[in-house]
Amino acid sequence: MFPGPPADPATPTAGSMPSAAPPAAEVARTPGGATGAASARRAWTAPLLLGCAGVLALVIALFGPGLMAGGTGELRIPGAGLTTVLRTVLFAALALHLGELLAPQLIRPVRGRPRTAVRSWAVFASLAGAAAAAGQIVRLAAVSDLGITETYGTREGGLLLLIANGLVVAALCAASRRPALALAPLAVVIGAEALRAHPEAYSPEFGAALTVVHLTAASLWTGGLLYVLRTLWLWRGSPAAARALLGRYARLAIWLYAALAATGTASALRRLPLDVVPTSAYGRTLLLKLALMAVVSVLAVAARRRMLRDTDPSAACRLARREQVVLGLVVVVSAVLTVVPDPHWISLRP
């Protein structure tokens, strides 16, 4: 806080003039009153918006697969809504943990940075992801009318078990003195998820390789941005350091965006016949994801421009927070995309 200006000798002091409380209207018109009202509005607006985004994400996860498949003639997937919720938790866990491994590498070179650090969420995130993978095993057993042990013997059940165990090991690594060791089990998790997502007969190895790159880049982008935003909140009293950190993340995000665009385009062209884009659940979900990614792109470009133009990073941070919210919706839609049926059979119908 800065001290106020020196008192004017001609101005009566408290001892020479009785004090009186200013009218409420004058208080409301003062800069301090306006600032306090704005702060109060922000205090409840942010949680409200986050709550609305959370409810919207849950609605998309629960009802998205059914809505996207409406009128397509595709087979309904049993328990698709619950599966989408579980897969959303799994993707979010990967993003949070990988983001916490990436972002500190961006923070360390920042000169004059505050020594405060955000609290790690990696252990809780990985345990939640492991629980989500275990939940998918239970759901698979119920749908297939198999026992848990028999479900482990199936291809999907075995890969889900590997994912759950890998996330438990990653949580143990995060709780140890060498959290970077979690990279190995997380790599196993991503590889197993890529194989699980591509059981099709046509070039599953190529599809799995694309998914490995796509899922890694998406997790680093989403989780890294969240960690950076949490750090910027702690650094709000050091605008120079905050601006430097946001710039370092923005430069990395360009490469992550390029990897996402390249692998996403290749996966779509490989898996989605153009003639069934509007008539398949996969095609409709992909169009929704592309629309959300367009919004993310606009917000990212706007944040970068504000960061380059302004010395105060607050405006760029606001845009980045909006980008983070839309990225959360992208994660949910991506989970829907992994649940809806493969659209190839529609294109090959006589």
mmCIF file of C-alpha atoms in Angstrom:
data_model
loop_
_atom_site.group_PDB
_atom_site.id
_atom_site.type_symbol
_atom_site.label_atom_id
_atom_site.label_comp_id
_atom_site.label_asym_id
_atom_site.label_seq_id
_atom_site.Cartn_x
_atom_site.Cartn_y
_atom_site.Cartn_z
ATOM 1 C CA MET A 1 0.000 0.000 0.000
ATOM 2 C CA PHE A 2 1.242 3.509 -0.802
ATOM 3 C CA PRO A 3 0.945 6.328 1.782
ATOM 4 C CA GLY A 4 -1.471 9.140 1.012
ATOM 5 C CA PRO A 5 -0.416 12.683 0.108
ATOM 6 C CA PRO A 6 0.756 15.018 2.888
ATOM 7 C CA ALA A 7 -1.932 17.023 4.633
ATOM 8 C CA ASP A 8 -2.595 20.534 3.478
ATOM 9 C CA PRO A 9 -1.824 22.999 6.322
ATOM 10 C CA ALA A 10 -4.871 25.033 5.348
ATOM 11 C CA THR A 11 -7.156 22.067 5.725
ATOM 12 C CA PRO A 12 -8.866 21.797 9.122
ATOM 13 C CA THR A 13 -7.724 18.789 11.120
ATOM 14 C CA ALA A 14 -9.827 16.391 13.149
ATOM 15 C CA GLY A 15 -9.075 18.287 16.309
ATOM 16 C CA SER A 16 -10.299 21.662 14.976
ATOM 17 C CA MET A 17 -13.406 20.483 13.171
ATOM 18 C CA PRO A 18 -15.966 17.892 14.196
ATOM 19 C CA SER A 19 -15.980 14.827 12.004
ATOM 20 C CA ALA A 20 -19.128 13.679 10.285
ATOM 21 C CA ALA A 21 -19.795 10.517 8.359
ATOM 22 C CA PRO A 22 -20.220 11.206 4.652
ATOM 23 C CA PRO A 23 -23.551 10.369 3.098
ATOM 24 C CA ALA A 24 -23.905 6.878 1.689
ATOM 25 C CA ALA A 25 -24.315 8.265 -1.816
ATOM 26 C CA GLU A 26 -20.939 9.978 -1.580
ATOM 27 C CA VAL A 27 -19.290 6.773 -0.355
ATOM 28 C CA ALA A 28 -20.740 4.909 -3.297
ATOM 29 C CA ARG A 29 -19.306 7.523 -5.665
ATOM 30 C CA THR A 30 -15.782 7.414 -4.248
ATOM 31 C CA PRO A 31 -13.138 5.410 -6.100
ATOM 32 C CA GLY A 32 -12.644 3.165 -3.103
ATOM 33 C CA GLY A 33 -16.339 2.385 -2.941
ATOM 34 C CA ALA A 34 -16.448 1.612 -6.658
ATOM 35 C CA THR A 35 -13.388 -0.604 -6.354
ATOM 36 C CA GLY A 36 -14.880 -2.403 -3.382
ATOM 37 C CA ALA A 37 -18.129 -3.017 -5.242
ATOM 38 C CA ALA A 38 -16.235 -4.328 -8.280
ATOM 39 C CA SER A 39 -14.165 -6.617 -6.053
ATOM 40 C CA ALA A 40 -17.324 -7.904 -4.402
ATOM 41 C CA ARG A 41 -18.873 -8.618 -7.792
ATOM 42 C CA ARG A 42 -15.752 -10.495 -8.910
ATOM 43 C CA ALA A 43 -15.709 -12.444 -5.642
ATOM 44 C CA TRP A 44 -19.029 -14.124 -6.410
ATOM 45 C CA THR A 45 -18.968 -13.966 -10.215
ATOM 46 C CA ALA A 46 -15.938 -16.241 -10.642
ATOM 47 C CA PRO A 47 -17.282 -19.112 -8.481
ATOM 48 C CA LEU A 48 -20.673 -18.772 -10.162
ATOM 49 C CA LEU A 49 -19.182 -19.016 -13.641
ATOM 50 C CA LEU A 50 -17.029 -21.971 -12.626
ATOM 51 C CA GLY A 51 -20.053 -23.679 -11.117
ATOM 52 C CA CYS A 52 -22.074 -23.132 -14.298
ATOM 53 C CA ALA A 53 -19.189 -24.492 -16.388
ATOM 54 C CA GLY A 54 -19.012 -27.559 -14.130
ATOM 55 C CA VAL A 55 -22.731 -28.218 -14.458
ATOM 56 C CA LEU A 56 -22.538 -27.774 -18.237
ATOM 57 C CA ALA A 57 -19.603 -30.205 -18.397
ATOM 58 C CA LEU A 58 -21.535 -32.804 -16.390
ATOM 59 C CA VAL A 59 -24.607 -32.422 -18.610
ATOM 60 C CA ILE A 60 -22.484 -32.812 -21.751
ATOM 61 C CA ALA A 61 -20.809 -35.911 -20.331
ATOM 62 C CA LEU A 62 -24.034 -37.599 -19.218
ATOM 63 C CA PHE A 63 -26.268 -36.798 -22.174
ATOM 64 C CA GLY A 64 -23.798 -35.937 -24.949
ATOM 65 C CA PRO A 65 -23.374 -39.441 -26.433
ATOM 66 C CA GLY A 66 -27.124 -39.985 -26.655
ATOM 67 C CA LEU A 67 -27.824 -36.568 -28.124
ATOM 68 C CA MET A 68 -25.091 -36.891 -30.725
ATOM 69 C CA ALA A 69 -26.331 -40.333 -31.790
ATOM 70 C CA GLY A 70 -29.956 -39.232 -32.130
ATOM 71 C CA GLY A 71 -31.349 -40.051 -35.576
ATOM 72 C CA THR A 72 -28.118 -41.627 -36.865
ATOM 73 C CA GLY A 73 -29.288 -45.240 -36.680
ATOM 74 C CA GLU A 74 -26.160 -46.207 -34.752
ATOM 75 C CA LEU A 75 -26.254 -48.730 -31.940
ATOM 76 C CA ARG A 76 -26.622 -47.216 -28.483
ATOM 77 C CA ILE A 77 -23.648 -47.768 -26.184
ATOM 78 C CA PRO A 78 -24.772 -49.144 -22.783
ATOM 79 C CA GLY A 79 -23.872 -46.781 -19.961
ATOM 80 C CA ALA A 80 -22.338 -44.254 -22.370
ATOM 81 C CA GLY A 81 -23.013 -41.277 -20.069
ATOM 82 C CA LEU A 82 -21.306 -42.827 -17.047
ATOM 83 C CA THR A 83 -18.400 -43.960 -19.203
ATOM 84 C CA THR A 84 -17.972 -40.417 -20.517
ATOM 85 C CA VAL A 85 -17.876 -39.016 -16.972
ATOM 86 C CA LEU A 86 -15.235 -41.560 -15.964
ATOM 87 C CA ARG A 87 -13.161 -40.876 -19.052
ATOM 88 C CA THR A 88 -13.396 -37.126 -18.425
ATOM 89 C CA VAL A 89 -11.956 -37.661 -14.938
ATOM 90 C CA LEU A 90 -9.183 -39.806 -16.426
ATOM 91 C CA PHE A 91 -8.233 -37.184 -19.028
ATOM 92 C CA ALA A 92 -8.354 -34.407 -16.425
ATOM 93 C CA ALA A 93 -6.082 -36.419 -14.126
ATOM 94 C CA LEU A 94 -3.519 -36.868 -16.895
ATOM 95 C CA ALA A 95 -3.630 -33.160 -17.698
ATOM 96 C CA LEU A 96 -3.208 -32.071 -14.073
ATOM 97 C CA HIS A 97 -0.281 -34.385 -13.403
ATOM 98 C CA LEU A 98 1.573 -33.748 -16.651
ATOM 99 C CA GLY A 99 0.975 -30.014 -16.281
ATOM 100 C CA GLU A 100 2.603 -30.065 -12.851
ATOM 101 C CA LEU A 101 5.636 -31.804 -14.325
ATOM 102 C CA LEU A 102 5.924 -29.320 -17.200
ATOM 103 C CA ALA A 103 5.129 -25.931 -15.671
ATOM 104 C CA PRO A 104 7.961 -25.838 -13.072
ATOM 105 C CA GLN A 105 10.429 -26.078 -15.956
ATOM 106 C CA LEU A 106 8.945 -22.840 -17.291
ATOM 107 C CA ILE A 107 8.960 -21.165 -13.882
ATOM 108 C CA ARG A 108 12.570 -21.768 -12.822
ATOM 109 C CA PRO A 109 14.284 -19.526 -15.444
ATOM 110 C CA VAL A 110 12.041 -16.518 -14.676
ATOM 111 C CA ARG A 111 14.176 -13.752 -13.178
ATOM 112 C CA GLY A 112 12.993 -11.947 -10.090
ATOM 113 C CA ARG A 113 10.205 -14.416 -9.512
ATOM 114 C CA PRO A 114 8.574 -14.694 -6.089
ATOM 115 C CA ARG A 115 9.535 -17.757 -4.094
ATOM 116 C CA THR A 116 5.944 -18.769 -3.457
ATOM 117 C CA ALA A 117 4.752 -21.972 -5.138
ATOM 118 C CA VAL A 118 1.313 -23.459 -5.628
ATOM 119 C CA ARG A 119 0.255 -26.574 -3.797
ATOM 120 C CA SER A 120 0.588 -29.796 -5.766
ATOM 121 C CA TRP A 121 -2.568 -31.562 -6.892
ATOM 122 C CA ALA A 122 -0.734 -34.416 -8.633
ATOM 123 C CA VAL A 123 -1.310 -37.101 -5.991
ATOM 124 C CA PHE A 124 -5.064 -36.467 -5.744
ATOM 125 C CA ALA A 125 -5.396 -36.149 -9.526
ATOM 126 C CA SER A 126 -3.676 -39.468 -10.247
ATOM 127 C CA LEU A 127 -5.638 -41.291 -7.553
ATOM 128 C CA ALA A 128 -8.868 -39.884 -9.018
ATOM 129 C CA GLY A 129 -7.766 -41.048 -12.464
ATOM 130 C CA ALA A 130 -7.003 -44.522 -11.099
ATOM 131 C CA ALA A 131 -10.464 -44.648 -9.506
ATOM 132 C CA ALA A 132 -12.007 -43.618 -12.844
ATOM 133 C CA ALA A 133 -10.145 -46.399 -14.651
ATOM 134 C CA ALA A 134 -11.273 -48.899 -12.009
ATOM 135 C CA GLY A 135 -14.828 -47.649 -12.437
ATOM 136 C CA GLN A 136 -14.610 -48.358 -16.156
ATOM 137 C CA ILE A 137 -13.512 -51.921 -15.365
ATOM 138 C CA VAL A 138 -16.550 -52.403 -13.115
ATOM 139 C CA ARG A 139 -18.844 -50.941 -15.784
ATOM 140 C CA LEU A 140 -17.297 -53.191 -18.447
ATOM 141 C CA ALA A 141 -17.824 -56.228 -16.225
ATOM 142 C CA ALA A 142 -21.468 -55.297 -15.638
ATOM 143 C CA VAL A 143 -22.187 -54.674 -19.325
ATOM 144 C CA SER A 144 -20.376 -57.826 -20.455
ATOM 145 C CA ASP A 145 -21.912 -59.980 -17.676
ATOM 146 C CA LEU A 146 -18.420 -61.080 -16.626
ATOM 147 C CA GLY A 147 -16.676 -61.332 -13.299
ATOM 148 C CA ILE A 148 -13.960 -58.839 -12.432
ATOM 149 C CA THR A 149 -11.205 -61.420 -12.880
ATOM 150 C CA GLU A 150 -12.628 -62.482 -16.243
ATOM 151 C CA THR A 151 -12.855 -58.827 -17.286
ATOM 152 C CA TYR A 152 -9.115 -58.437 -16.664
ATOM 153 C CA GLY A 153 -8.591 -61.133 -19.288
ATOM 154 C CA THR A 154 -10.268 -59.094 -22.032
ATOM 155 C CA ARG A 155 -8.237 -56.669 -24.114
ATOM 156 C CA GLU A 156 -10.015 -53.558 -22.854
ATOM 157 C CA GLY A 157 -10.153 -54.777 -19.267
ATOM 158 C CA GLY A 158 -6.443 -55.575 -19.223
ATOM 159 C CA LEU A 159 -5.531 -52.147 -20.632
ATOM 160 C CA LEU A 160 -7.790 -50.390 -18.108
ATOM 161 C CA LEU A 161 -6.122 -52.343 -15.305
ATOM 162 C CA LEU A 162 -2.732 -51.223 -16.624
ATOM 163 C CA ILE A 163 -3.969 -47.616 -16.693
ATOM 164 C CA ALA A 164 -5.267 -47.811 -13.115
ATOM 165 C CA ASN A 165 -2.041 -49.337 -11.809
ATOM 166 C CA GLY A 166 0.066 -46.841 -13.741
ATOM 167 C CA LEU A 167 -1.795 -43.916 -12.184
ATOM 168 C CA VAL A 168 -1.387 -45.370 -8.690
ATOM 169 C CA VAL A 169 2.366 -45.642 -9.276
ATOM 170 C CA ALA A 170 2.387 -42.069 -10.623
ATOM 171 C CA ALA A 171 0.659 -40.893 -7.422
ATOM 172 C CA LEU A 172 3.288 -42.643 -5.318
ATOM 173 C CA CYS A 173 6.031 -40.974 -7.356
ATOM 174 C CA ALA A 174 4.382 -37.581 -6.910
ATOM 175 C CA ALA A 175 4.321 -38.101 -3.146
ATOM 176 C CA SER A 176 8.017 -39.040 -3.084
ATOM 177 C CA ARG A 177 11.078 -36.795 -3.075
ATOM 178 C CA ARG A 178 11.520 -37.324 -6.820
ATOM 179 C CA PRO A 179 8.158 -36.509 -8.397
ATOM 180 C CA ALA A 180 9.701 -36.454 -11.888
ATOM 181 C CA LEU A 181 9.797 -40.266 -11.741
ATOM 182 C CA ALA A 182 6.062 -40.136 -12.467
ATOM 183 C CA LEU A 183 6.884 -39.514 -16.132
ATOM 184 C CA ALA A 184 7.508 -43.238 -16.692
ATOM 185 C CA PRO A 185 4.158 -44.565 -15.378
ATOM 186 C CA LEU A 186 2.307 -41.679 -17.029
ATOM 187 C CA ALA A 187 3.907 -42.630 -20.357
ATOM 188 C CA VAL A 188 2.662 -46.188 -19.825
ATOM 189 C CA VAL A 189 -0.829 -44.842 -19.073
ATOM 190 C CA ILE A 190 -0.899 -42.770 -22.268
ATOM 191 C CA GLY A 191 0.320 -45.721 -24.336
ATOM 192 C CA ALA A 192 -2.273 -48.055 -22.829
ATOM 193 C CA GLU A 193 -5.046 -45.505 -23.393
ATOM 194 C CA ALA A 194 -3.985 -45.077 -27.015
ATOM 195 C CA LEU A 195 -4.131 -48.838 -27.581
ATOM 196 C CA ARG A 196 -7.483 -49.097 -25.793
ATOM 197 C CA ALA A 197 -8.976 -46.361 -27.965
ATOM 198 C CA HIS A 198 -8.033 -48.119 -31.220
ATOM 199 C CA PRO A 199 -9.401 -51.680 -31.343
ATOM 200 C CA GLU A 200 -10.359 -51.308 -35.009
ATOM 201 C CA ALA A 201 -8.991 -53.664 -37.646
ATOM 202 C CA TYR A 202 -7.691 -50.947 -39.986
ATOM 203 C CA SER A 203 -4.176 -49.709 -39.032
ATOM 204 C CA PRO A 204 -4.642 -49.603 -35.242
ATOM 205 C CA GLU A 205 -0.903 -49.019 -34.698
ATOM 206 C CA PHE A 206 -0.959 -45.791 -36.704
ATOM 207 C CA GLY A 207 -4.068 -44.603 -34.880
ATOM 208 C CA ALA A 208 -2.500 -45.394 -31.503
ATOM 209 C CA ALA A 209 0.661 -43.459 -32.402
ATOM 210 C CA LEU A 210 -1.410 -40.419 -33.366
ATOM 211 C CA THR A 211 -3.338 -40.664 -30.102
ATOM 212 C CA VAL A 212 -0.132 -40.804 -28.042
ATOM 213 C CA VAL A 213 1.063 -37.500 -29.520
ATOM 214 C CA HIS A 214 -2.400 -35.913 -29.430
ATOM 215 C CA LEU A 215 -3.184 -36.902 -25.834
ATOM 216 C CA THR A 216 0.253 -35.856 -24.600
ATOM 217 C CA ALA A 217 0.072 -32.439 -26.268
ATOM 218 C CA ALA A 218 -3.498 -31.839 -25.070
ATOM 219 C CA SER A 219 -2.616 -32.805 -21.486
ATOM 220 C CA LEU A 220 0.464 -30.580 -21.412
ATOM 221 C CA TRP A 221 -1.469 -27.634 -22.865
ATOM 222 C CA THR A 222 -4.477 -27.924 -20.537
ATOM 223 C CA GLY A 223 -2.650 -28.923 -17.371
ATOM 224 C CA GLY A 224 0.271 -26.588 -17.989
ATOM 225 C CA LEU A 225 -2.025 -23.600 -18.454
ATOM 226 C CA LEU A 226 -3.880 -24.395 -15.223
ATOM 227 C CA TYR A 227 -0.623 -24.585 -13.248
ATOM 228 C CA VAL A 228 0.613 -21.344 -14.814
ATOM 229 C CA LEU A 229 -2.645 -19.543 -13.982
ATOM 230 C CA ARG A 230 -2.482 -20.751 -10.381
ATOM 231 C CA THR A 231 1.090 -19.472 -10.182
ATOM 232 C CA LEU A 232 0.166 -16.123 -11.725
ATOM 233 C CA TRP A 233 -2.459 -15.653 -9.028
ATOM 234 C CA LEU A 234 0.277 -15.978 -6.390
ATOM 235 C CA TRP A 235 2.504 -13.623 -8.409
ATOM 236 C CA ARG A 236 -0.110 -10.923 -8.914
ATOM 237 C CA GLY A 237 2.101 -8.529 -6.934
ATOM 238 C CA SER A 238 5.008 -9.097 -9.376
ATOM 239 C CA PRO A 239 3.682 -8.156 -12.843
ATOM 240 C CA ALA A 240 7.098 -8.373 -14.539
ATOM 241 C CA ALA A 241 7.659 -11.972 -13.435
ATOM 242 C CA ALA A 242 4.054 -12.880 -14.242
ATOM 243 C CA ARG A 243 4.363 -11.442 -17.734
ATOM 244 C CA ALA A 244 7.629 -13.340 -18.319
ATOM 245 C CA LEU A 245 6.067 -16.649 -17.216
ATOM 246 C CA LEU A 246 2.997 -16.140 -19.379
ATOM 247 C CA GLY A 247 5.253 -15.398 -22.347
ATOM 248 C CA ARG A 248 7.270 -18.577 -21.818
ATOM 249 C CA TYR A 249 4.098 -20.636 -21.674
ATOM 250 C CA ALA A 250 2.682 -18.934 -24.788
ATOM 251 C CA ARG A 251 5.781 -19.839 -26.816
ATOM 252 C CA LEU A 252 5.497 -23.488 -25.794
ATOM 253 C CA ALA A 253 1.740 -23.518 -26.425
ATOM 254 C CA ILE A 254 2.342 -22.664 -30.086
ATOM 255 C CA TRP A 255 4.196 -25.956 -30.590
ATOM 256 C CA LEU A 256 1.618 -27.904 -28.596
ATOM 257 C CA TYR A 257 -1.143 -26.372 -30.720
ATOM 258 C CA ALA A 258 0.686 -27.379 -33.897
ATOM 259 C CA ALA A 259 1.023 -30.967 -32.653
ATOM 260 C CA LEU A 260 -2.659 -31.051 -31.728
ATOM 261 C CA ALA A 261 -3.766 -29.673 -35.082
ATOM 262 C CA ALA A 262 -1.591 -32.082 -37.084
ATOM 263 C CA THR A 263 -2.495 -35.248 -35.174
ATOM 264 C CA GLY A 264 -6.151 -34.277 -34.811
ATOM 265 C CA THR A 265 -6.503 -33.679 -38.553
ATOM 266 C CA ALA A 266 -4.758 -36.946 -39.404
ATOM 267 C CA SER A 267 -6.925 -38.896 -36.938
ATOM 268 C CA ALA A 268 -10.135 -37.348 -38.291
ATOM 269 C CA LEU A 269 -9.249 -38.046 -41.919
ATOM 270 C CA ARG A 270 -8.279 -41.596 -41.032
ATOM 271 C CA ARG A 271 -11.292 -42.449 -38.904
ATOM 272 C CA LEU A 272 -14.160 -40.330 -40.226
ATOM 273 C CA PRO A 273 -15.429 -40.759 -43.802
ATOM 274 C CA LEU A 274 -16.417 -37.353 -45.155
ATOM 275 C CA ASP A 275 -19.822 -38.561 -46.344
ATOM 276 C CA VAL A 276 -21.005 -39.313 -42.776
ATOM 277 C CA VAL A 277 -19.756 -36.208 -40.959
ATOM 278 C CA PRO A 278 -23.257 -34.774 -40.300
ATOM 279 C CA THR A 279 -24.998 -38.153 -39.966
ATOM 280 C CA SER A 280 -22.807 -39.912 -37.401
ATOM 281 C CA ALA A 281 -22.351 -39.293 -33.686
ATOM 282 C CA TYR A 282 -18.585 -39.199 -34.174
ATOM 283 C CA GLY A 283 -18.837 -36.565 -36.891
ATOM 284 C CA ARG A 284 -21.232 -34.355 -34.922
ATOM 285 C CA THR A 285 -19.069 -34.579 -31.802
ATOM 286 C CA LEU A 286 -15.986 -33.743 -33.826
ATOM 287 C CA LEU A 287 -17.693 -30.644 -35.246
ATOM 288 C CA LEU A 288 -18.539 -29.508 -31.707
ATOM 289 C CA LYS A 289 -14.956 -30.053 -30.624
ATOM 290 C CA LEU A 290 -13.658 -28.065 -33.599
ATOM 291 C CA ALA A 291 -16.017 -25.194 -32.733
ATOM 292 C CA LEU A 292 -14.735 -25.127 -29.155
ATOM 293 C CA MET A 293 -11.143 -25.284 -30.366
ATOM 294 C CA ALA A 294 -11.844 -22.282 -32.603
ATOM 295 C CA VAL A 295 -12.962 -20.345 -29.507
ATOM 296 C CA VAL A 296 -9.822 -21.473 -27.675
ATOM 297 C CA SER A 297 -7.682 -20.310 -30.588
ATOM 298 C CA VAL A 298 -9.270 -16.854 -30.627
ATOM 299 C CA LEU A 299 -8.798 -16.468 -26.864
ATOM 300 C CA ALA A 300 -5.182 -17.663 -27.040
ATOM 301 C CA VAL A 301 -4.312 -15.234 -29.846
ATOM 302 C CA ALA A 302 -6.043 -12.367 -28.041
ATOM 303 C CA ALA A 303 -4.188 -13.144 -24.810
ATOM 304 C CA ARG A 304 -0.856 -13.211 -26.630
ATOM 305 C CA ARG A 305 -1.545 -9.847 -28.288
ATOM 306 C CA ARG A 306 -2.486 -8.233 -24.989
ATOM 307 C CA MET A 307 0.603 -9.686 -23.374
ATOM 308 C CA LEU A 308 2.874 -8.236 -26.079
ATOM 309 C CA ARG A 309 1.140 -4.846 -25.991
ATOM 310 C CA ASP A 310 0.616 -4.276 -22.253
ATOM 311 C CA THR A 311 3.155 -4.274 -19.461
ATOM 312 C CA ASP A 312 0.387 -5.238 -17.034
ATOM 313 C CA PRO A 313 -0.468 -8.933 -17.632
ATOM 314 C CA SER A 314 -3.871 -8.773 -15.940
ATOM 315 C CA ALA A 315 -5.873 -8.495 -19.177
ATOM 316 C CA ALA A 316 -3.945 -11.372 -20.761
ATOM 317 C CA CYS A 317 -4.534 -13.451 -17.627
ATOM 318 C CA ARG A 318 -8.290 -12.861 -17.827
ATOM 319 C CA LEU A 319 -8.315 -14.102 -21.409
ATOM 320 C CA ALA A 320 -6.164 -17.089 -20.442
ATOM 321 C CA ARG A 321 -8.616 -17.995 -17.676
ATOM 322 C CA ARG A 322 -11.451 -17.997 -20.195
ATOM 323 C CA GLU A 323 -9.304 -20.150 -22.457
ATOM 324 C CA GLN A 324 -8.853 -22.592 -19.570
ATOM 325 C CA VAL A 325 -12.616 -22.871 -19.047
ATOM 326 C CA VAL A 326 -13.241 -23.628 -22.728
ATOM 327 C CA LEU A 327 -10.375 -26.140 -22.689
ATOM 328 C CA GLY A 328 -12.170 -27.912 -19.858
ATOM 329 C CA LEU A 329 -15.216 -28.273 -22.098
ATOM 330 C CA VAL A 330 -12.946 -29.574 -24.870
ATOM 331 C CA VAL A 331 -11.757 -32.307 -22.490
ATOM 332 C CA VAL A 332 -15.376 -33.362 -21.884
ATOM 333 C CA VAL A 333 -16.209 -33.389 -25.600
ATOM 334 C CA SER A 334 -13.034 -35.388 -26.267
ATOM 335 C CA ALA A 335 -14.261 -37.965 -23.755
ATOM 336 C CA VAL A 336 -17.572 -38.137 -25.637
ATOM 337 C CA LEU A 337 -15.597 -38.693 -28.832
ATOM 338 C CA THR A 338 -13.970 -41.809 -27.352
ATOM 339 C CA VAL A 339 -17.338 -43.302 -26.391
ATOM 340 C CA VAL A 340 -19.480 -42.848 -29.528
ATOM 341 C CA PRO A 341 -19.345 -45.613 -32.176
ATOM 342 C CA ASP A 342 -16.764 -45.813 -34.948
ATOM 343 C CA PRO A 343 -18.472 -44.219 -37.986
ATOM 344 C CA HIS A 344 -16.858 -46.425 -40.647
ATOM 345 C CA TRP A 345 -19.703 -48.915 -40.746
ATOM 346 C CA ILE A 346 -22.200 -46.217 -41.744
ATOM 347 C CA SER A 347 -20.148 -45.248 -44.775
ATOM 348 C CA LEU A 348 -19.770 -48.871 -45.872
ATOM 349 C CA ARG A 349 -23.466 -49.712 -45.674
ATOM 350 C CA PRO A 350 -24.982 -50.838 -48.999
#
